Tab-separated table of C-alpha atoms and ligand atoms in Angstrom:
chain	number	residue	atom	x	y	z
D	1	MET	CA	0.000	0.000	0.000
D	2	THR	CA	1.797	3.167	-1.143
D	3	GLU	CA	-0.653	5.965	-0.310
D	4	THR	CA	-0.981	7.139	3.282
D	5	PRO	CA	-3.408	4.787	4.993
D	6	LEU	CA	-6.640	6.294	6.246
D	7	ILE	CA	-6.232	4.277	9.389
D	8	SER	CA	-3.091	2.534	10.532
D	9	VAL	CA	-3.308	0.125	13.466
D	10	LYS	CA	-0.008	-1.094	14.872
D	11	ASP	CA	0.677	-3.666	17.595
D	12	LEU	CA	-2.744	-3.085	19.128
D	13	SER	CA	-3.280	-4.999	22.355
D	14	ILE	CA	-6.416	-4.518	24.447
D	15	ARG	CA	-7.073	-5.889	27.909
D	16	PHE	CA	-10.054	-5.416	30.201
D	17	ARG	CA	-9.849	-5.070	33.968
D	18	THR	CA	-12.384	-7.495	35.499
D	19	ASP	CA	-13.060	-9.105	38.879
D	20	GLU	CA	-11.191	-12.152	37.569
D	21	GLY	CA	-8.164	-10.024	36.661
D	22	LEU	CA	-6.940	-8.680	33.327
D	23	ILE	CA	-8.532	-10.358	30.301
D	24	THR	CA	-6.804	-10.159	26.922
D	25	ALA	CA	-9.274	-9.396	24.128
D	26	VAL	CA	-6.879	-8.303	21.363
D	27	GLU	CA	-3.177	-9.045	21.001
D	28	ASP	CA	-0.615	-7.515	18.633
D	29	VAL	CA	-3.059	-6.634	15.866
D	30	SER	CA	-1.744	-4.555	12.945
D	31	PHE	CA	-3.494	-3.531	9.735
D	32	ASP	CA	-3.868	-0.571	7.391
D	33	LEU	CA	-6.958	0.597	5.553
D	34	ALA	CA	-6.651	2.910	2.529
D	35	PRO	CA	-9.147	5.623	1.537
D	36	GLY	CA	-11.838	4.081	-0.677
D	37	GLU	CA	-11.007	0.549	0.462
D	38	VAL	CA	-13.374	-1.985	2.044
D	39	LEU	CA	-11.573	-4.177	4.581
D	40	GLY	CA	-13.510	-7.124	5.980
D	41	LEU	CA	-12.719	-8.132	9.547
D	42	VAL	CA	-14.016	-11.652	9.985
D	43	GLY	CA	-14.122	-14.127	12.855
D	44	GLU	CA	-16.429	-15.965	15.228
D	45	SER	CA	-18.035	-14.176	18.124
D	46	GLY	CA	-15.349	-13.732	20.794
D	47	SER	CA	-12.584	-13.219	18.211
D	48	GLY	CA	-12.050	-9.567	19.221
D	49	LYS	CA	-13.241	-7.975	15.977
D	50	SER	CA	-15.829	-5.646	17.540
D	51	VAL	CA	-13.438	-4.697	20.366
D	52	THR	CA	-10.830	-3.791	17.723
D	53	ALA	CA	-13.355	-1.706	15.765
D	54	LYS	CA	-14.585	0.112	18.856
D	55	ALA	CA	-10.978	0.987	19.744
D	56	LEU	CA	-10.780	3.050	16.536
D	57	MET	CA	-13.423	5.327	18.052
D	58	ARG	CA	-12.325	4.786	21.658
D	59	LEU	CA	-15.726	3.322	22.439
D	60	ASN	CA	-14.528	0.521	24.734
D	61	GLY	CA	-15.365	1.056	28.425
D	62	ASP	CA	-13.383	2.662	31.254
D	63	ASN	CA	-11.959	-0.730	32.236
D	64	THR	CA	-9.968	-0.877	28.974
D	65	VAL	CA	-6.190	-1.073	29.116
D	66	TYR	CA	-4.266	-0.544	25.866
D	67	GLY	CA	-0.959	-2.409	25.683
D	68	GLU	CA	2.314	-0.494	25.578
D	69	GLY	CA	3.289	0.244	21.987
D	70	SER	CA	-0.317	0.069	20.733
D	71	SER	CA	-1.017	2.716	18.134
D	72	ILE	CA	-3.995	3.817	16.034
D	73	VAL	CA	-3.332	6.690	13.630
D	74	LEU	CA	-6.153	8.227	11.607
D	75	THR	CA	-5.098	10.344	8.607
D	76	PRO	CA	-8.105	11.775	6.752
D	77	PRO	CA	-6.986	12.720	3.211
D	78	GLY	CA	-5.564	16.264	3.205
D	79	GLU	CA	-5.553	16.505	7.008
D	80	ALA	CA	-2.966	16.048	9.745
D	81	PRO	CA	-2.671	12.585	11.342
D	82	VAL	CA	-4.582	12.028	14.601
D	83	ASP	CA	-3.143	9.715	17.245
D	84	VAL	CA	-6.469	8.233	18.387
D	85	LEU	CA	-5.171	6.569	21.566
D	86	ALA	CA	-3.615	9.856	22.717
D	87	LEU	CA	-6.907	11.804	22.577
D	88	ARG	CA	-7.897	12.963	26.025
D	89	ARG	CA	-10.460	15.767	25.634
D	90	GLU	CA	-14.105	14.935	24.882
D	91	LYS	CA	-14.117	17.710	22.264
D	92	ASP	CA	-11.271	16.046	20.316
D	93	MET	CA	-12.894	12.630	20.559
D	94	ARG	CA	-16.141	14.045	19.153
D	95	ARG	CA	-14.236	15.160	16.032
D	96	VAL	CA	-13.400	11.503	15.506
D	97	ARG	CA	-16.664	9.881	16.662
D	98	GLY	CA	-19.457	10.617	14.241
D	99	GLY	CA	-17.179	13.107	12.460
D	100	ALA	CA	-14.195	11.438	10.754
D	101	ILE	CA	-15.470	7.972	11.704
D	102	SER	CA	-19.089	6.754	11.838
D	103	MET	CA	-20.281	3.377	12.983
D	104	ILE	CA	-23.363	1.368	12.091
D	105	PHE	CA	-24.530	-1.590	14.124
D	106	GLN	CA	-26.385	-4.854	13.665
D	107	GLU	CA	-29.359	-3.543	15.613
D	108	PRO	CA	-30.311	-0.086	14.330
D	109	MET	CA	-32.579	0.591	17.314
D	110	ALA	CA	-29.312	1.031	19.255
D	111	SER	CA	-28.521	4.064	17.093
D	112	PHE	CA	-31.829	5.872	17.565
D	113	ALA	CA	-33.337	7.346	20.712
D	114	PRO	CA	-36.917	5.985	20.828
D	115	ALA	CA	-38.629	9.236	21.849
D	116	ILE	CA	-37.026	11.579	19.289
D	117	SER	CA	-37.985	11.545	15.616
D	118	VAL	CA	-35.452	10.107	13.160
D	119	GLY	CA	-35.212	13.499	11.429
D	120	ASP	CA	-34.513	15.443	14.627
D	121	GLN	CA	-31.709	13.002	15.488
D	122	MET	CA	-30.168	13.372	12.053
D	123	VAL	CA	-30.320	17.165	12.268
D	124	GLU	CA	-28.786	17.168	15.750
D	125	GLN	CA	-25.882	14.979	14.623
D	126	LEU	CA	-25.233	17.176	11.594
D	127	GLN	CA	-25.259	20.327	13.703
D	128	ILE	CA	-22.728	18.831	16.144
D	129	HIS	CA	-20.334	17.978	13.320
D	130	SER	CA	-20.777	20.969	10.989
D	131	SER	CA	-21.720	24.625	10.953
D	132	MET	CA	-24.987	23.941	9.101
D	133	THR	CA	-28.169	25.793	9.974
D	134	LYS	CA	-31.155	23.721	11.042
D	135	ALA	CA	-32.803	24.210	7.646
D	136	GLU	CA	-29.680	23.102	5.773
D	137	ALA	CA	-29.301	20.076	8.043
D	138	LYS	CA	-32.947	19.131	7.469
D	139	GLU	CA	-32.566	19.419	3.705
D	140	LEU	CA	-29.446	17.223	3.696
D	141	SER	CA	-31.053	14.659	6.036
D	142	ILE	CA	-34.064	14.255	3.747
D	143	GLU	CA	-31.724	13.977	0.771
D	144	MET	CA	-29.709	11.233	2.521
D	145	LEU	CA	-32.890	9.315	3.421
D	146	ALA	CA	-33.849	9.466	-0.261
D	147	ARG	CA	-30.340	8.418	-1.350
D	148	THR	CA	-30.524	5.307	0.810
D	149	GLY	CA	-33.736	4.296	-0.964
D	150	ILE	CA	-36.303	5.337	1.631
D	151	PRO	CA	-39.597	6.222	-0.082
D	152	GLU	CA	-41.374	9.444	0.947
D	153	PRO	CA	-38.283	10.693	2.780
D	154	ALA	CA	-39.882	13.984	3.900
D	155	ARG	CA	-42.661	12.083	5.684
D	156	ARG	CA	-40.249	9.482	7.090
D	157	PHE	CA	-38.084	12.339	8.419
D	158	THR	CA	-40.841	13.207	10.920
D	159	GLN	CA	-41.378	9.609	12.105
D	160	TYR	CA	-39.871	7.627	14.981
D	161	ALA	CA	-37.551	4.636	14.528
D	162	PHE	CA	-40.206	2.177	15.763
D	163	GLU	CA	-42.447	3.219	12.855
D	164	PHE	CA	-39.849	1.928	10.354
D	165	SER	CA	-39.535	-1.701	9.200
D	166	GLY	CA	-36.226	-3.503	9.993
D	167	GLY	CA	-34.729	-2.921	6.533
D	168	MET	CA	-35.896	0.693	6.481
D	169	ARG	CA	-34.363	1.331	9.906
D	170	GLN	CA	-31.074	-0.074	8.669
D	171	ARG	CA	-31.184	2.322	5.731
D	172	ALA	CA	-32.044	5.242	8.010
D	173	MET	CA	-29.089	4.368	10.237
D	174	ILE	CA	-26.802	4.287	7.196
D	175	ALA	CA	-28.252	7.627	6.020
D	176	MET	CA	-27.538	9.160	9.438
D	177	ALA	CA	-24.022	7.662	9.602
D	178	LEU	CA	-23.154	8.933	6.116
D	179	SER	CA	-24.736	12.376	6.352
D	180	THR	CA	-21.650	13.770	8.122
D	181	LYS	CA	-19.519	12.390	5.246
D	182	PRO	CA	-17.220	10.324	7.462
D	183	ARG	CA	-13.828	9.307	6.082
D	184	LEU	CA	-14.224	5.860	7.616
D	185	LEU	CA	-17.420	3.887	8.112
D	186	ILE	CA	-17.300	1.006	10.574
D	187	ALA	CA	-20.085	-1.456	9.823
D	188	ASP	CA	-20.479	-4.009	12.629
D	189	GLU	CA	-22.548	-6.977	11.360
D	190	PRO	CA	-24.826	-4.470	9.576
D	191	THR	CA	-26.737	-7.032	7.549
D	192	THR	CA	-26.984	-10.016	9.904
D	193	ALA	CA	-30.501	-9.236	11.128
D	194	LEU	CA	-31.875	-8.625	7.618
D	195	ASP	CA	-33.453	-11.040	5.168
D	196	VAL	CA	-31.351	-12.016	2.178
D	197	THR	CA	-32.905	-9.624	-0.356
D	198	ILE	CA	-32.635	-6.579	1.892
D	199	GLN	CA	-29.120	-7.702	2.882
D	200	ALA	CA	-28.044	-7.643	-0.770
D	201	GLN	CA	-29.629	-4.196	-1.264
D	202	VAL	CA	-27.869	-2.768	1.791
D	203	ILE	CA	-24.508	-4.193	0.630
D	204	ASP	CA	-24.988	-2.713	-2.861
D	205	LEU	CA	-25.930	0.613	-1.355
D	206	MET	CA	-22.821	0.705	0.834
D	207	LYS	CA	-20.598	-0.152	-2.140
D	208	ASP	CA	-22.163	2.640	-4.226
D	209	LEU	CA	-21.575	5.103	-1.437
D	210	VAL	CA	-17.925	4.066	-1.053
D	211	THR	CA	-17.373	4.832	-4.713
D	212	GLU	CA	-19.201	8.132	-4.480
D	213	PHE	CA	-17.750	9.476	-1.220
D	214	GLY	CA	-14.339	7.747	-1.475
D	215	MET	CA	-14.527	6.702	2.154
D	216	GLY	CA	-13.017	3.575	3.644
D	217	ILE	CA	-15.165	0.863	5.210
D	218	LEU	CA	-14.238	-1.575	7.946
D	219	PHE	CA	-16.838	-4.293	7.536
D	220	ILE	CA	-17.118	-6.618	10.525
D	221	THR	CA	-18.868	-9.949	10.215
D	222	HIS	CA	-18.728	-13.614	11.186
D	223	ASP	CA	-19.803	-14.493	7.632
D	224	LEU	CA	-17.025	-14.932	5.095
D	225	GLY	CA	-19.699	-15.184	2.366
D	226	VAL	CA	-20.747	-11.557	3.022
D	227	ILE	CA	-17.086	-10.493	2.929
D	228	ALA	CA	-16.678	-12.183	-0.459
D	229	GLN	CA	-19.418	-9.905	-1.863
D	230	THR	CA	-18.329	-6.732	-0.135
D	231	ALA	CA	-14.648	-6.331	0.650
D	232	ASP	CA	-11.413	-5.700	-1.261
D	233	ARG	CA	-9.238	-7.225	1.448
D	234	VAL	CA	-9.965	-9.440	4.412
D	235	ALA	CA	-8.398	-9.824	7.854
D	236	VAL	CA	-9.309	-13.017	9.716
D	237	MET	CA	-9.284	-12.824	13.526
D	238	TYR	CA	-9.193	-15.647	16.035
D	239	LEU	CA	-9.154	-15.180	19.793
D	240	GLY	CA	-7.808	-11.643	19.591
D	241	ARG	CA	-5.141	-12.286	16.961
D	242	LEU	CA	-5.020	-11.714	13.216
D	243	VAL	CA	-4.351	-15.118	11.688
D	244	GLU	CA	-4.547	-14.237	7.990
D	245	THR	CA	-4.846	-11.118	5.825
D	246	GLY	CA	-4.875	-10.627	2.080
D	247	THR	CA	-7.032	-9.704	-0.874
D	248	VAL	CA	-10.455	-11.351	-0.744
D	249	ARG	CA	-9.738	-13.067	-4.051
D	250	GLU	CA	-6.480	-14.658	-2.870
D	251	VAL	CA	-7.665	-15.595	0.606
D	252	ILE	CA	-10.860	-17.257	-0.633
D	253	ARG	CA	-9.145	-18.946	-3.571
D	254	ASN	CA	-6.084	-20.112	-1.693
D	255	PRO	CA	-6.427	-19.780	2.102
D	256	GLY	CA	-3.181	-20.347	3.974
D	257	HIS	CA	-4.357	-20.694	7.571
D	258	PRO	CA	-6.221	-23.800	8.765
D	259	TYR	CA	-8.812	-21.583	10.484
D	260	THR	CA	-9.545	-19.621	7.289
D	261	ARG	CA	-9.819	-22.922	5.424
D	262	GLY	CA	-12.313	-24.078	8.069
D	263	LEU	CA	-14.418	-20.917	7.650
D	264	ILE	CA	-14.499	-21.453	3.883
D	265	ASP	CA	-15.489	-25.130	4.273
D	266	ALA	CA	-18.365	-23.987	6.481
D	267	LEU	CA	-19.860	-21.863	3.666
D	268	PRO	CA	-22.764	-23.287	1.613
D	269	LYS	CA	-21.500	-24.474	-1.809
D	270	LEU	CA	-23.410	-22.832	-4.647
D	271	HIS	CA	-22.665	-25.727	-7.034
D	272	ASP	CA	-23.878	-28.322	-4.512
D	273	LEU	CA	-26.492	-26.973	-2.122
D	274	ASP	CA	-27.081	-30.467	-0.670
D	275	ALA	CA	-23.445	-30.832	0.413
D	276	PRO	CA	-23.178	-30.950	4.216
D	277	LEU	CA	-21.680	-27.843	5.853
D	278	THR	CA	-18.573	-28.600	7.875
D	279	PRO	CA	-18.219	-26.097	10.693
D	280	VAL	CA	-14.843	-25.602	12.378
D	281	PRO	CA	-14.862	-28.294	15.115
D	282	GLY	CA	-14.945	-27.260	18.771
D	283	ASP	CA	-15.565	-23.865	20.331
D	284	ILE	CA	-13.468	-20.751	20.612
D	285	PRO	CA	-11.779	-20.899	24.083
D	286	SER	CA	-12.686	-18.355	26.749
D	287	PRO	CA	-10.361	-15.327	26.774
D	288	LEU	CA	-9.811	-16.236	30.461
D	289	ASN	CA	-8.211	-19.427	29.203
D	290	ARG	CA	-6.048	-18.359	26.279
D	291	PRO	CA	-4.048	-21.279	24.944
D	292	PRO	CA	-0.253	-20.785	24.878
D	293	GLY	CA	1.611	-20.924	21.572
D	294	CYS	CA	-0.688	-20.663	18.559
D	295	VAL	CA	-4.103	-19.584	19.872
D	296	PHE	CA	-5.793	-21.924	17.366
D	297	HIS	CA	-3.921	-25.102	18.357
D	298	THR	CA	-6.789	-26.527	20.494
D	299	ARG	CA	-8.972	-26.779	17.355
D	300	CYS	CA	-6.405	-27.280	14.630
D	301	HIS	CA	-6.173	-30.652	12.879
D	302	MET	CA	-2.591	-29.823	11.838
D	303	ALA	CA	-1.317	-28.848	15.305
D	304	GLU	CA	2.063	-30.319	16.191
D	305	LYS	CA	2.727	-31.050	19.853
D	306	GLY	CA	5.803	-29.349	21.256
D	307	LEU	CA	5.649	-26.615	18.595
D	308	CYS	CA	2.133	-25.237	18.087
D	309	ASP	CA	1.230	-25.422	21.792
D	310	VAL	CA	4.457	-23.649	22.786
D	311	LYS	CA	5.553	-21.146	20.138
D	312	VAL	CA	3.491	-18.229	18.797
D	313	PRO	CA	3.736	-18.433	14.983
D	314	GLU	CA	5.289	-15.491	13.150
D	315	TYR	CA	3.631	-14.058	10.059
D	316	ARG	CA	4.676	-15.696	6.808
D	317	ILE	CA	4.115	-13.591	3.707
D	318	ARG	CA	3.297	-15.021	0.292
D	319	GLU	CA	4.334	-13.224	-2.881
D	320	THR	CA	0.738	-12.080	-3.247
D	321	GLY	CA	1.104	-10.145	0.017
D	322	GLN	CA	-1.124	-12.635	1.853
D	323	SER	CA	0.102	-12.899	5.430
D	324	ILE	CA	-0.467	-16.076	7.462
D	325	ALA	CA	0.260	-16.749	11.134
D	326	CYS	CA	0.949	-20.485	10.998
D	327	HIS	CA	4.184	-22.444	11.509
D	328	PHE	CA	3.319	-24.574	8.483
D	329	ALA	CA	2.206	-21.898	6.015
D	330	ASP	CA	3.791	-22.337	2.577
D	331	ALA	CA	5.678	-19.042	2.673
D	332	PRO	CA	8.841	-17.687	4.273
D	333	VAL	CA	8.856	-15.566	7.409
D	334	THR	CA	9.592	-12.132	6.009
D	335	ALA	CA	7.868	-9.747	8.378
D	336	LYS	CA	6.406	-9.706	11.827
D	337	GLU	CA	3.233	-7.866	10.916
D	338	PRO	CA	0.610	-8.109	8.222
D	339	ALA	CA	0.134	-4.933	6.134
P	401	LIG	FE1	-2.466	-25.092	13.375
P	401	LIG	FE2	0.029	-25.024	14.313
P	401	LIG	FE3	-0.623	-23.574	12.204
P	401	LIG	FE4	-1.542	-22.934	14.606
P	401	LIG	S1	0.582	-22.902	13.953
P	401	LIG	S2	-2.682	-22.976	12.745
P	401	LIG	S3	-1.880	-24.947	15.479
P	401	LIG	S4	-0.641	-25.795	12.341
């Protein structure tokens, strides 16, 4: 990646203070995301993908401890870099949250206050992040509702979130998130709760908007199939670590990590819909019980005793740029971190 990344995450480690002691949720995660790029962050629940995404907006709770050396640098095109983890004042954080970075969630009701109309919430958000008058903010909000395919946007503007259908609410949330023209959109399982047709429409809409606004998207999901339709590159997480990154095409065509291979085998096969799905065997261990060595060794059919349960694998980089954290990946160790 030659241009300045929009967001550059380096050696990010996140722990939470709990009654049971410090729990590691994310360990040594590094990735870059370019302007106009869609990066899919994929993994089972408990893999640390949402915790990583929330760190970009400093949305994790007060019990969060960032590891020494962790760094998140946001560089909106044409602007000075912002060291996100160094932000202390609420005013500076607001410039990032909902300004440079917006987030949409699986459950859109979480984004809307129930007793305030959708339109009033959109106007309020726009006025926080711009110098628009109320009338200008209203006009733009109605335009964004229309752009996201909501019929009768002026009437919908006056309604409450509970008066919208599920798919419509999702669109309204996207309209609100995009109205401030964020440089980075974080989409956390945005289509999981939707039926397949609406899911496809929402994905198409997001892709159109990326092209139009040139923003970057971090798309978080447990579903590699959704990533295949949406993202340019993919980063696969397992128990707080990145195990494989690369272009979607390369990773899906030629996965290098046994866990990625397992996720692909668990996808329905279009050419043989009757073929049984083979989920990755076993469950993701509790973060309270992180396995030593390779975090995946308790579920890996290739694990070698005395190596995988002892030594953390370094990243091996294929010529394609695909980076794989496995002792047995078919590539030399050429760098510690994925790009
Ligand atoms: Fe499996 Fe060992 Fe590779 Fe980990 S390092 S993925 S346990 S083979």
